[in-house]
mmCIF file of C-alpha atoms in Angstrom:
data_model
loop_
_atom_site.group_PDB
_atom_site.id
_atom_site.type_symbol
_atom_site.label_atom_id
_atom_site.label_comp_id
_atom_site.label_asym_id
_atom_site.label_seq_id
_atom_site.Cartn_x
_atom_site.Cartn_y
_atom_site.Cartn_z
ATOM 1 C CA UNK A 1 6.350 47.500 -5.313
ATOM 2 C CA UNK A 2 4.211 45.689 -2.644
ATOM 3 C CA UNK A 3 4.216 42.289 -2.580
ATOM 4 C CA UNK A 4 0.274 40.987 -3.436
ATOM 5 C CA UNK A 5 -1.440 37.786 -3.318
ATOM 6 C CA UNK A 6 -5.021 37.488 -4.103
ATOM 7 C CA UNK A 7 -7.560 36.340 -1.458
ATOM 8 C CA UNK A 8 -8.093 32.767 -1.807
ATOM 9 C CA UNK A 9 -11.629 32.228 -2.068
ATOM 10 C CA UNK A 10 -11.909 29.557 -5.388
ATOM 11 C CA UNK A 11 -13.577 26.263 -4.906
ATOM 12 C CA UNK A 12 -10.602 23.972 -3.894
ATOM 13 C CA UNK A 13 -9.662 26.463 -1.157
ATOM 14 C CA UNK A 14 -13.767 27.235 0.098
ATOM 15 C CA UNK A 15 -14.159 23.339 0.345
ATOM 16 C CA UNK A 16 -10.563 23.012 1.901
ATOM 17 C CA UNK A 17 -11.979 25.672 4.557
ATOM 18 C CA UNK A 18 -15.217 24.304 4.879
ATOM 19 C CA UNK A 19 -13.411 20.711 5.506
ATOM 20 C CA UNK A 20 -11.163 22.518 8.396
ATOM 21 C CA UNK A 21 -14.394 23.546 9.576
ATOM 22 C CA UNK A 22 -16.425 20.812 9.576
ATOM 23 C CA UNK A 23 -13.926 18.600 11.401
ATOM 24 C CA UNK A 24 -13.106 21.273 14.004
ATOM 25 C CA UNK A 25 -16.783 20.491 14.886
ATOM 26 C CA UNK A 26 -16.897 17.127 15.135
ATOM 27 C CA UNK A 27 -13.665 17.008 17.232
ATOM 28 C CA UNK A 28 -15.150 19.846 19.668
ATOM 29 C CA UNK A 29 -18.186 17.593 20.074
ATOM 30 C CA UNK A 30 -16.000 15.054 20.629
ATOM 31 C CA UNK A 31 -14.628 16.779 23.006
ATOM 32 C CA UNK A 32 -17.970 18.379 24.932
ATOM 33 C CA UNK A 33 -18.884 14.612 25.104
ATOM 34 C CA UNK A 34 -15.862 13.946 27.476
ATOM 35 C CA UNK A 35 -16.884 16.969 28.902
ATOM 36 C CA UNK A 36 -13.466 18.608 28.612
ATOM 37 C CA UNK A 37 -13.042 21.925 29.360
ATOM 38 C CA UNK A 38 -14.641 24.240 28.149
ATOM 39 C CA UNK A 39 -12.009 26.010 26.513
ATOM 40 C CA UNK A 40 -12.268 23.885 23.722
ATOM 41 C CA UNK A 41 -15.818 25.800 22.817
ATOM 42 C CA UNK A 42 -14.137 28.209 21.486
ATOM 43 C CA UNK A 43 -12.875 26.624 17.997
ATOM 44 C CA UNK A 44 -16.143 24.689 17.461
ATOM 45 C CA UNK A 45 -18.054 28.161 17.092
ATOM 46 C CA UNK A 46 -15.488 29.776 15.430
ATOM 47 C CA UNK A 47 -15.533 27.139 13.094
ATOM 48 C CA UNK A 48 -19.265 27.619 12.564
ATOM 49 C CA UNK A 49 -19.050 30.991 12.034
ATOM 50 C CA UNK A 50 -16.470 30.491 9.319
ATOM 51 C CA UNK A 51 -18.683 28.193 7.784
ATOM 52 C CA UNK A 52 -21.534 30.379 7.557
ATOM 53 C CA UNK A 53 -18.802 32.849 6.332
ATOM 54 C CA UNK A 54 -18.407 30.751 3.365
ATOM 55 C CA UNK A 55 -21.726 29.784 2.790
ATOM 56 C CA UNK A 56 -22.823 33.400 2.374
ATOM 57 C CA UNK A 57 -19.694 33.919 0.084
ATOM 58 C CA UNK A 58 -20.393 30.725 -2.171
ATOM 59 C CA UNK A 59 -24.464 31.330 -2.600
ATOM 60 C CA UNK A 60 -23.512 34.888 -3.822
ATOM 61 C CA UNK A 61 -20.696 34.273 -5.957
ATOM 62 C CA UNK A 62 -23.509 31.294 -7.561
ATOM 63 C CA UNK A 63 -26.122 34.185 -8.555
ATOM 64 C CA UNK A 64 -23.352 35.990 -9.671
ATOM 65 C CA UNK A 65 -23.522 33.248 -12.179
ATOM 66 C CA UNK A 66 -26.496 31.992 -12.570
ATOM 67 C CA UNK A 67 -29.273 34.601 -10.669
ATOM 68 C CA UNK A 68 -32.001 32.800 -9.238
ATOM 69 C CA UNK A 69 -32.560 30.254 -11.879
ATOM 70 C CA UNK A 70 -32.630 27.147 -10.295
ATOM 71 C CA UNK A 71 -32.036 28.335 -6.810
ATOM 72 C CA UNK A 72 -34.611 25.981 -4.793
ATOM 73 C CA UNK A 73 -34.175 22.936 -6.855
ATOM 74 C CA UNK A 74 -30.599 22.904 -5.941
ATOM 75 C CA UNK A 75 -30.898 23.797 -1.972
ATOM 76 C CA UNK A 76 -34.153 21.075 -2.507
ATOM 77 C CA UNK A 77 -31.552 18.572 -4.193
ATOM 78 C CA UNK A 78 -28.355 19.322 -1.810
ATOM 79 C CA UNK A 79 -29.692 20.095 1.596
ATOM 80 C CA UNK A 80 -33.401 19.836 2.269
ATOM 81 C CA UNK A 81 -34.592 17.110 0.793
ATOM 82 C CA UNK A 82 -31.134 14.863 2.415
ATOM 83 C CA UNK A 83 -32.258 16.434 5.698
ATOM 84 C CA UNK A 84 -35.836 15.205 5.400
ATOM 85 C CA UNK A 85 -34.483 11.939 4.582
ATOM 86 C CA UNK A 86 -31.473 11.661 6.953
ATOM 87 C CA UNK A 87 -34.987 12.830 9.928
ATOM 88 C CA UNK A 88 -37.211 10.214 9.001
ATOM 89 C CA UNK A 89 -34.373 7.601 9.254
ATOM 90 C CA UNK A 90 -33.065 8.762 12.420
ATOM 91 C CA UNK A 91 -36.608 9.082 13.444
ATOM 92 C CA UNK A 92 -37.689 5.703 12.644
ATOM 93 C CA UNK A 93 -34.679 4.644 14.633
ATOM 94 C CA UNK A 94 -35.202 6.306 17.442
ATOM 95 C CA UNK A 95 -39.151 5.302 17.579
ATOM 96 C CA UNK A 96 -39.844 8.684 19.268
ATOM 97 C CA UNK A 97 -42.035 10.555 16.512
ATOM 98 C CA UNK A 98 -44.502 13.192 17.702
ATOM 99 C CA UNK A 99 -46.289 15.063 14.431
ATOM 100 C CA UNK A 100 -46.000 18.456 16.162
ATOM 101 C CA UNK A 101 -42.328 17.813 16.830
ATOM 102 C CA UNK A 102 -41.465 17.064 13.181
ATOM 103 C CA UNK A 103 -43.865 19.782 11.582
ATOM 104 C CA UNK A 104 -41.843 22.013 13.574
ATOM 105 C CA UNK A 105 -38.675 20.230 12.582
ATOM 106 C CA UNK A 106 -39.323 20.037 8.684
ATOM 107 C CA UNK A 107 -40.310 23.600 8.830
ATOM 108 C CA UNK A 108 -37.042 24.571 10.419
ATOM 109 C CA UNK A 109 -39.369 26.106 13.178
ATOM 110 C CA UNK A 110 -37.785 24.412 15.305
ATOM 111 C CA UNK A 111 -35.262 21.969 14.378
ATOM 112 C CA UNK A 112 -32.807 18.992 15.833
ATOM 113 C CA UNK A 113 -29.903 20.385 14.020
ATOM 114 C CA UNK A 114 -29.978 23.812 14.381
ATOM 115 C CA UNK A 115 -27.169 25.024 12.489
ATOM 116 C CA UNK A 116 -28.790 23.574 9.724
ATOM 117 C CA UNK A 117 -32.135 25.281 10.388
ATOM 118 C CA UNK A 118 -30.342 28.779 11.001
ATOM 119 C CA UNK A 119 -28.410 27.864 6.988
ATOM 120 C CA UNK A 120 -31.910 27.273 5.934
ATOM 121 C CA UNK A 121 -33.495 30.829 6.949
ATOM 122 C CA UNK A 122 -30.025 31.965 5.695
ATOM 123 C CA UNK A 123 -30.732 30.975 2.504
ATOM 124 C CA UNK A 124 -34.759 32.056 2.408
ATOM 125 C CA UNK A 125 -33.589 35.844 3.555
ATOM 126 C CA UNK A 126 -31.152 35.565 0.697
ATOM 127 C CA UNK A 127 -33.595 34.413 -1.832
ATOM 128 C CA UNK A 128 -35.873 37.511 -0.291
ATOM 129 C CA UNK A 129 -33.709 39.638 -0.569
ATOM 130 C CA UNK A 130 -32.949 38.715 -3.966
ATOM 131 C CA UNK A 131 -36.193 38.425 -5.875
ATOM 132 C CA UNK A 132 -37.870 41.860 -4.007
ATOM 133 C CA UNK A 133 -35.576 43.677 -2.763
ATOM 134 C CA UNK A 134 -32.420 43.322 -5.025
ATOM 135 C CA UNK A 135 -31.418 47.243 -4.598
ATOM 136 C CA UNK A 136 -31.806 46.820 -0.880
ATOM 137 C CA UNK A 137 -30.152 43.231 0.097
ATOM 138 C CA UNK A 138 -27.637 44.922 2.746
ATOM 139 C CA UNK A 139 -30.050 46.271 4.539
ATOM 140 C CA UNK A 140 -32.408 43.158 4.886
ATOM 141 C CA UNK A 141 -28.912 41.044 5.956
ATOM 142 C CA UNK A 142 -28.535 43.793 8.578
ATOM 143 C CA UNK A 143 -32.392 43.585 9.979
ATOM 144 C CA UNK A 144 -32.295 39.651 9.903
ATOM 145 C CA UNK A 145 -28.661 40.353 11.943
ATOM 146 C CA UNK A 146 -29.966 42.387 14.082
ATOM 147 C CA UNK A 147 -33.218 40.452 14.736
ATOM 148 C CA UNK A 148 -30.689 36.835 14.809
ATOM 149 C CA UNK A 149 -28.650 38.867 17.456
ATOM 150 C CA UNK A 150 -31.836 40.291 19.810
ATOM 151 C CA UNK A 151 -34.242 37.631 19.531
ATOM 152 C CA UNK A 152 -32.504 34.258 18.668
ATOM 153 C CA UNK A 153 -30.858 32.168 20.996
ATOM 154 C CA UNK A 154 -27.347 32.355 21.996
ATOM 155 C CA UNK A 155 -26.200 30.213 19.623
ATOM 156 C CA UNK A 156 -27.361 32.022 16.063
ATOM 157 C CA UNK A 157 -27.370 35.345 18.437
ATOM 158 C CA UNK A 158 -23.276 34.935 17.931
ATOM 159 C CA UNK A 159 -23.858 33.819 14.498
ATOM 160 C CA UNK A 160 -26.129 36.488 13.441
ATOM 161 C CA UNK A 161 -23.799 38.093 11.002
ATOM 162 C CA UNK A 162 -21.489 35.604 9.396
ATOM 163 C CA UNK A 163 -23.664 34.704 6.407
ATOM 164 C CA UNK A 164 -24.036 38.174 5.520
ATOM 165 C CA UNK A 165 -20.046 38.879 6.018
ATOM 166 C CA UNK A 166 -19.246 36.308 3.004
ATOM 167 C CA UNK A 167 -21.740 38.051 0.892
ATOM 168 C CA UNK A 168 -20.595 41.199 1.572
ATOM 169 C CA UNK A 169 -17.169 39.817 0.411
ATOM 170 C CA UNK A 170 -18.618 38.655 -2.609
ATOM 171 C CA UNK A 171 -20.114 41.462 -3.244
ATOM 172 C CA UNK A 172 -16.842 43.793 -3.143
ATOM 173 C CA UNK A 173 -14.463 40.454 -3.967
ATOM 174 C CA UNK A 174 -12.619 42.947 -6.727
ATOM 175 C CA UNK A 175 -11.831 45.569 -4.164
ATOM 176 C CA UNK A 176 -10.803 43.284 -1.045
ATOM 177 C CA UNK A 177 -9.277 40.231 -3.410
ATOM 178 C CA UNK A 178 -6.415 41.923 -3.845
ATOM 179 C CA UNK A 179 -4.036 43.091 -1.347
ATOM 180 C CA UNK A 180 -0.487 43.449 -0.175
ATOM 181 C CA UNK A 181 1.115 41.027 2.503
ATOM 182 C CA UNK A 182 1.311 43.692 5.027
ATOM 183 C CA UNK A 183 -2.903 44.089 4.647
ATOM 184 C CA UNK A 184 -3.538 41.002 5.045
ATOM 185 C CA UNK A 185 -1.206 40.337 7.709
ATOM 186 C CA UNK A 186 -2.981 43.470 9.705
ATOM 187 C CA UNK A 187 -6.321 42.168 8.810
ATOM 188 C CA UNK A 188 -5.103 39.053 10.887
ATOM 189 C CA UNK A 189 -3.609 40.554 13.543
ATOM 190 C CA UNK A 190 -6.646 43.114 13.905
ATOM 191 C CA UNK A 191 -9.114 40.598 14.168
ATOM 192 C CA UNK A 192 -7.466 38.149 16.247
ATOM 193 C CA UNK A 193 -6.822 41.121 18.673
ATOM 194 C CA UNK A 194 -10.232 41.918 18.759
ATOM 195 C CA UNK A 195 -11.627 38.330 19.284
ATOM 196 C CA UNK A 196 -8.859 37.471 22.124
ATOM 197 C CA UNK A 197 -9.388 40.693 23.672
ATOM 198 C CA UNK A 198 -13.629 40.225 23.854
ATOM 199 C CA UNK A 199 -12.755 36.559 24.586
ATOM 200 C CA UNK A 200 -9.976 37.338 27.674
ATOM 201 C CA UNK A 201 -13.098 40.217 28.684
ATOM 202 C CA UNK A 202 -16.076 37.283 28.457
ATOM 203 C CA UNK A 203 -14.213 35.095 31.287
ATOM 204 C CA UNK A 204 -14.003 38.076 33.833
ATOM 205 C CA UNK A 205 -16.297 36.991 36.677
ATOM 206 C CA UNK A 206 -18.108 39.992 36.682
ATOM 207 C CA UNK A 207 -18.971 39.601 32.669
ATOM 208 C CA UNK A 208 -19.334 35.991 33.172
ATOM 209 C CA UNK A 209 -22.176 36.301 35.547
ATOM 210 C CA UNK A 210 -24.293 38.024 32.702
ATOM 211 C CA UNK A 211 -23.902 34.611 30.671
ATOM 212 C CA UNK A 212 -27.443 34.413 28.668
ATOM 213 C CA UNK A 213 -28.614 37.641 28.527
ATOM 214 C CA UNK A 214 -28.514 39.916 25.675
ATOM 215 C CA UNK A 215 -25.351 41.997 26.018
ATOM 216 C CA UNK A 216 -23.404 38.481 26.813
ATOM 217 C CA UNK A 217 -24.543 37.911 22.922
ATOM 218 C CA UNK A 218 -22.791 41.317 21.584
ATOM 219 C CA UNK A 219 -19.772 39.956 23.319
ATOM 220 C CA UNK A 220 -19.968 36.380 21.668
ATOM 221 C CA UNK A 221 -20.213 37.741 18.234
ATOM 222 C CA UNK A 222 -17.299 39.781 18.765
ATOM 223 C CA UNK A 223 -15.676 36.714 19.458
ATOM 224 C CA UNK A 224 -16.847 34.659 16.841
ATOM 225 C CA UNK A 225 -16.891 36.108 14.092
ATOM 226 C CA UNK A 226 -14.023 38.426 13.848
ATOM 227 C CA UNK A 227 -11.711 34.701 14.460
ATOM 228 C CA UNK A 228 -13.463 33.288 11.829
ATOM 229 C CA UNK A 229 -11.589 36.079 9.566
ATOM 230 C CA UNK A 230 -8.458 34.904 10.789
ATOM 231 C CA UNK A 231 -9.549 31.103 9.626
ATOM 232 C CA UNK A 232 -10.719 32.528 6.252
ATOM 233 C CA UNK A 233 -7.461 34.316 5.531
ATOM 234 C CA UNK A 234 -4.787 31.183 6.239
ATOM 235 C CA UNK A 235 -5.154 30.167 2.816
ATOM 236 C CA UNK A 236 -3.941 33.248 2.058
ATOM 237 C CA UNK A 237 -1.031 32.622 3.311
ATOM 238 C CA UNK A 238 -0.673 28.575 3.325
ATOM 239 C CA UNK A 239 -1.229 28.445 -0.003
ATOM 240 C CA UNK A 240 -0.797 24.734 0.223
ATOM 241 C CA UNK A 241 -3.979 24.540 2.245
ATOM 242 C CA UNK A 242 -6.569 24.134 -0.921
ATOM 243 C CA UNK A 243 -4.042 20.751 -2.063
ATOM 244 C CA UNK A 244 -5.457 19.078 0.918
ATOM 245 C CA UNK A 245 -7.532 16.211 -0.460
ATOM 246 C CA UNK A 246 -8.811 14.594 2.645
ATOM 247 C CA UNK A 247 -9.744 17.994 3.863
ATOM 248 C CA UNK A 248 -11.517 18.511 0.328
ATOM 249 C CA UNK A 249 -13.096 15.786 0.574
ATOM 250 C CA UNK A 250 -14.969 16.532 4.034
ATOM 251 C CA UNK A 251 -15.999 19.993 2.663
ATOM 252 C CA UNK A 252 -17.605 18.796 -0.013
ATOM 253 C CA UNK A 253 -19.419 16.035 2.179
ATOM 254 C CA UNK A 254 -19.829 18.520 5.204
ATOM 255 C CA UNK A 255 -23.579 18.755 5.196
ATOM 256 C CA UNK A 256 -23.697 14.419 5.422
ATOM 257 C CA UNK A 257 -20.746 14.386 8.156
ATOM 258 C CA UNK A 258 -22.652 17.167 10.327
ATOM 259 C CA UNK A 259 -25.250 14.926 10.245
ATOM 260 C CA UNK A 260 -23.694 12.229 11.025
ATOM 261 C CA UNK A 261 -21.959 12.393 13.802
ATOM 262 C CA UNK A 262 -24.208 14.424 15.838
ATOM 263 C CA UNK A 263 -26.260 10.919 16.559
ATOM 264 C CA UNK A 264 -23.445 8.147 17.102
ATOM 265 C CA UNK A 265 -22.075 10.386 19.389
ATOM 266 C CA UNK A 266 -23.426 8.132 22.194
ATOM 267 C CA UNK A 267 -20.839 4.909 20.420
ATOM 268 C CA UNK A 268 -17.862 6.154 22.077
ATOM 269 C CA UNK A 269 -18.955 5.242 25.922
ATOM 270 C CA UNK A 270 -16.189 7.265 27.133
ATOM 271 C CA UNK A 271 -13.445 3.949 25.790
ATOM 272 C CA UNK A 272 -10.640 4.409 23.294
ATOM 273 C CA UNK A 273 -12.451 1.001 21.666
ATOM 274 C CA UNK A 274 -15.913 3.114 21.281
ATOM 275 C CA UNK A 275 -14.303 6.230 20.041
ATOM 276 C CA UNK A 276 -12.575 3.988 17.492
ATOM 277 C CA UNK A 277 -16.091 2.287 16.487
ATOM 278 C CA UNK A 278 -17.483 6.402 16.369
ATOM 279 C CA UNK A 279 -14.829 7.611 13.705
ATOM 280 C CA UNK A 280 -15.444 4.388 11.425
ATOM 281 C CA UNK A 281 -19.258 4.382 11.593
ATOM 282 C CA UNK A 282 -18.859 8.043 10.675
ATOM 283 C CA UNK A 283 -16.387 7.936 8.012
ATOM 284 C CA UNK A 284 -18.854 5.220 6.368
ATOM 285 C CA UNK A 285 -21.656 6.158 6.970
ATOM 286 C CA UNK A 286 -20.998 9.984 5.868
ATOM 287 C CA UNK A 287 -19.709 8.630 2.539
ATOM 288 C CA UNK A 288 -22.863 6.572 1.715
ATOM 289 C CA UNK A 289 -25.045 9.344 2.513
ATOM 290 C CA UNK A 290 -22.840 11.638 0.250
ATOM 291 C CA UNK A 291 -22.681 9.021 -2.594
ATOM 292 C CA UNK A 292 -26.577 8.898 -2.507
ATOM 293 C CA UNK A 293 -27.097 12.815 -2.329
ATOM 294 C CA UNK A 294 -24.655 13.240 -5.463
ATOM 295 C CA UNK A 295 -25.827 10.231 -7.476
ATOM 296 C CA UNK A 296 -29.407 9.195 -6.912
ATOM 297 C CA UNK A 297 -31.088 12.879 -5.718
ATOM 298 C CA UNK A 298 -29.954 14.244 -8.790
ATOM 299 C CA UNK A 299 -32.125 11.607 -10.885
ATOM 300 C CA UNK A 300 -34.902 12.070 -8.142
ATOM 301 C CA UNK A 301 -34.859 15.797 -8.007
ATOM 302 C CA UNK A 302 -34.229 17.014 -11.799
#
């Protein structure tokens, strides 16, 4: 008989990914701010497309649950509403405020962080989708992807379909969650052969040159996306993976520590003593903002 082993997809392991994730970030920023090379670009957007992997799994698997009861109140509770708050501090800060720029920011128009602008509109379409057009939700995933991929810039262009690859998942998670070794291991290999081979193909000189245009976007999310599977399976086969606490723990706080670190960035001052100030200011300062988000907005926002 084959040997099987279920997809790992439950909570410990999601937040275990989403912690892998959320640190590969801040280490490729990091990195970008020593302006390494940029070879090291190449994990920080796979790990965003993973994320966005797992967000689309973990909303869908919720309304498998629950429906739409309660849906805004908790994205209110656990990411707008923290955002707002986390803007106006870092505005106040920063003494730059212009009204149009944060209409347009608290809008998610047009916003500072825009990962979490493009989660945002991720999780409008799915709410959408949901409430008018619940026979039809592929196909409104596949015209936001589409429009994401044509008319967004590069950076949610090679993004464009991630979300709606963890739904789908969801969505079929009794067909796919089971599988023999060999499956999964050709899943892997498949996709990493894919992203490698689209990668190796970007850095010709002669696709290089089209860098910004549309087509260079196809190429991206072919990339991407299909090495974000290979992230997503590990588990799978490190089973150990989901028994990381530390790594827990930053999934579970990755919406404070993406926020974070973005704006003490500047701390490090290209010195080993700055870089050392950065990680401590971060660790702290994500950990009060995650202790206020889990234990005062829930009396704030019932």
């Amino acid at each position: 008989m084959p040997q099987t082993m279920s997809l790992r997809l439950d909570v410990p392991t999601t937040n275990s990914l989403r912690g892998i994730s959320i640190l590969i970030i801040v280490v490729f920023h990091v990195l970008l701010y020593f302006d390494i090379s940029p070879v090291f670009n190449l994990p920080g957007s796979v790990a965003v497309a993973a994320f966005l992997f797992l967000s689309g799994y973990g909303i869908n698997e919720s309304w498998k649950k629950k429906g739409l009861s309660g849906y805004w109140r908790k994205k209110f509770r656990r990411v707008i509403v923290p955002y707002y708050l986390f803007l106006i501090i870092l505005t106040a800060i920063q003494g730059t405020f212009r009204w149009r720029d944060f209409l347009l920011d608290i809008t998610f128009v047009h916003s500072s962080f825009w990962f979490v602008e493009y989660l945002v509109r991720c999780y409008l379409v799915f709410w959408i989708a949901r409430r008018f057009f619940p026979r039809h939700v592929s196909a409104v995933f596949i015209i936001f992807g589409l429009l994401s991929l044509n008319c967004f810039m590069q950076m949610e262009a090679e993004q464009s379909f991630s979300f709606f690859c963890g739904l789908l998942v969801s969505e079929h998670i009794n067909k796919v969650g089971q599988a023999d070794r060999k499956c999964y291991l050709r899943v892997s290999m498949i996709c990493f052969a894919v992203g490698a081979f689209f990668y190796l193909f970007k850095a010709l000189p002669v696709i290089h040159q089209f860098k910004g245009t549309l087509g260079y976007n196809y190429i991206l999310l072919l990339i991407k996306l299909p090495l974000a599977v290979c992230l997503i399976l590990l588990p799978s086969f490190f089973r150990s993976m989901s028994s990381w606490k530390a790594v827990r723990v930053c999934g579970k706080c990755s919406l404070e520590l993406y926020l974070v670190h973005l704006p003490l960035i500047d701390l490090i001052h290209y010195s080993a003593e700055g870089l050392a100030v950065y990680v401590l200011l971060t660790v702290v300062l994500t950990v009060l903002f995650y202790q206020f988000d889990t234990k005062v907005m829930p009396y704030i926002i019932r």
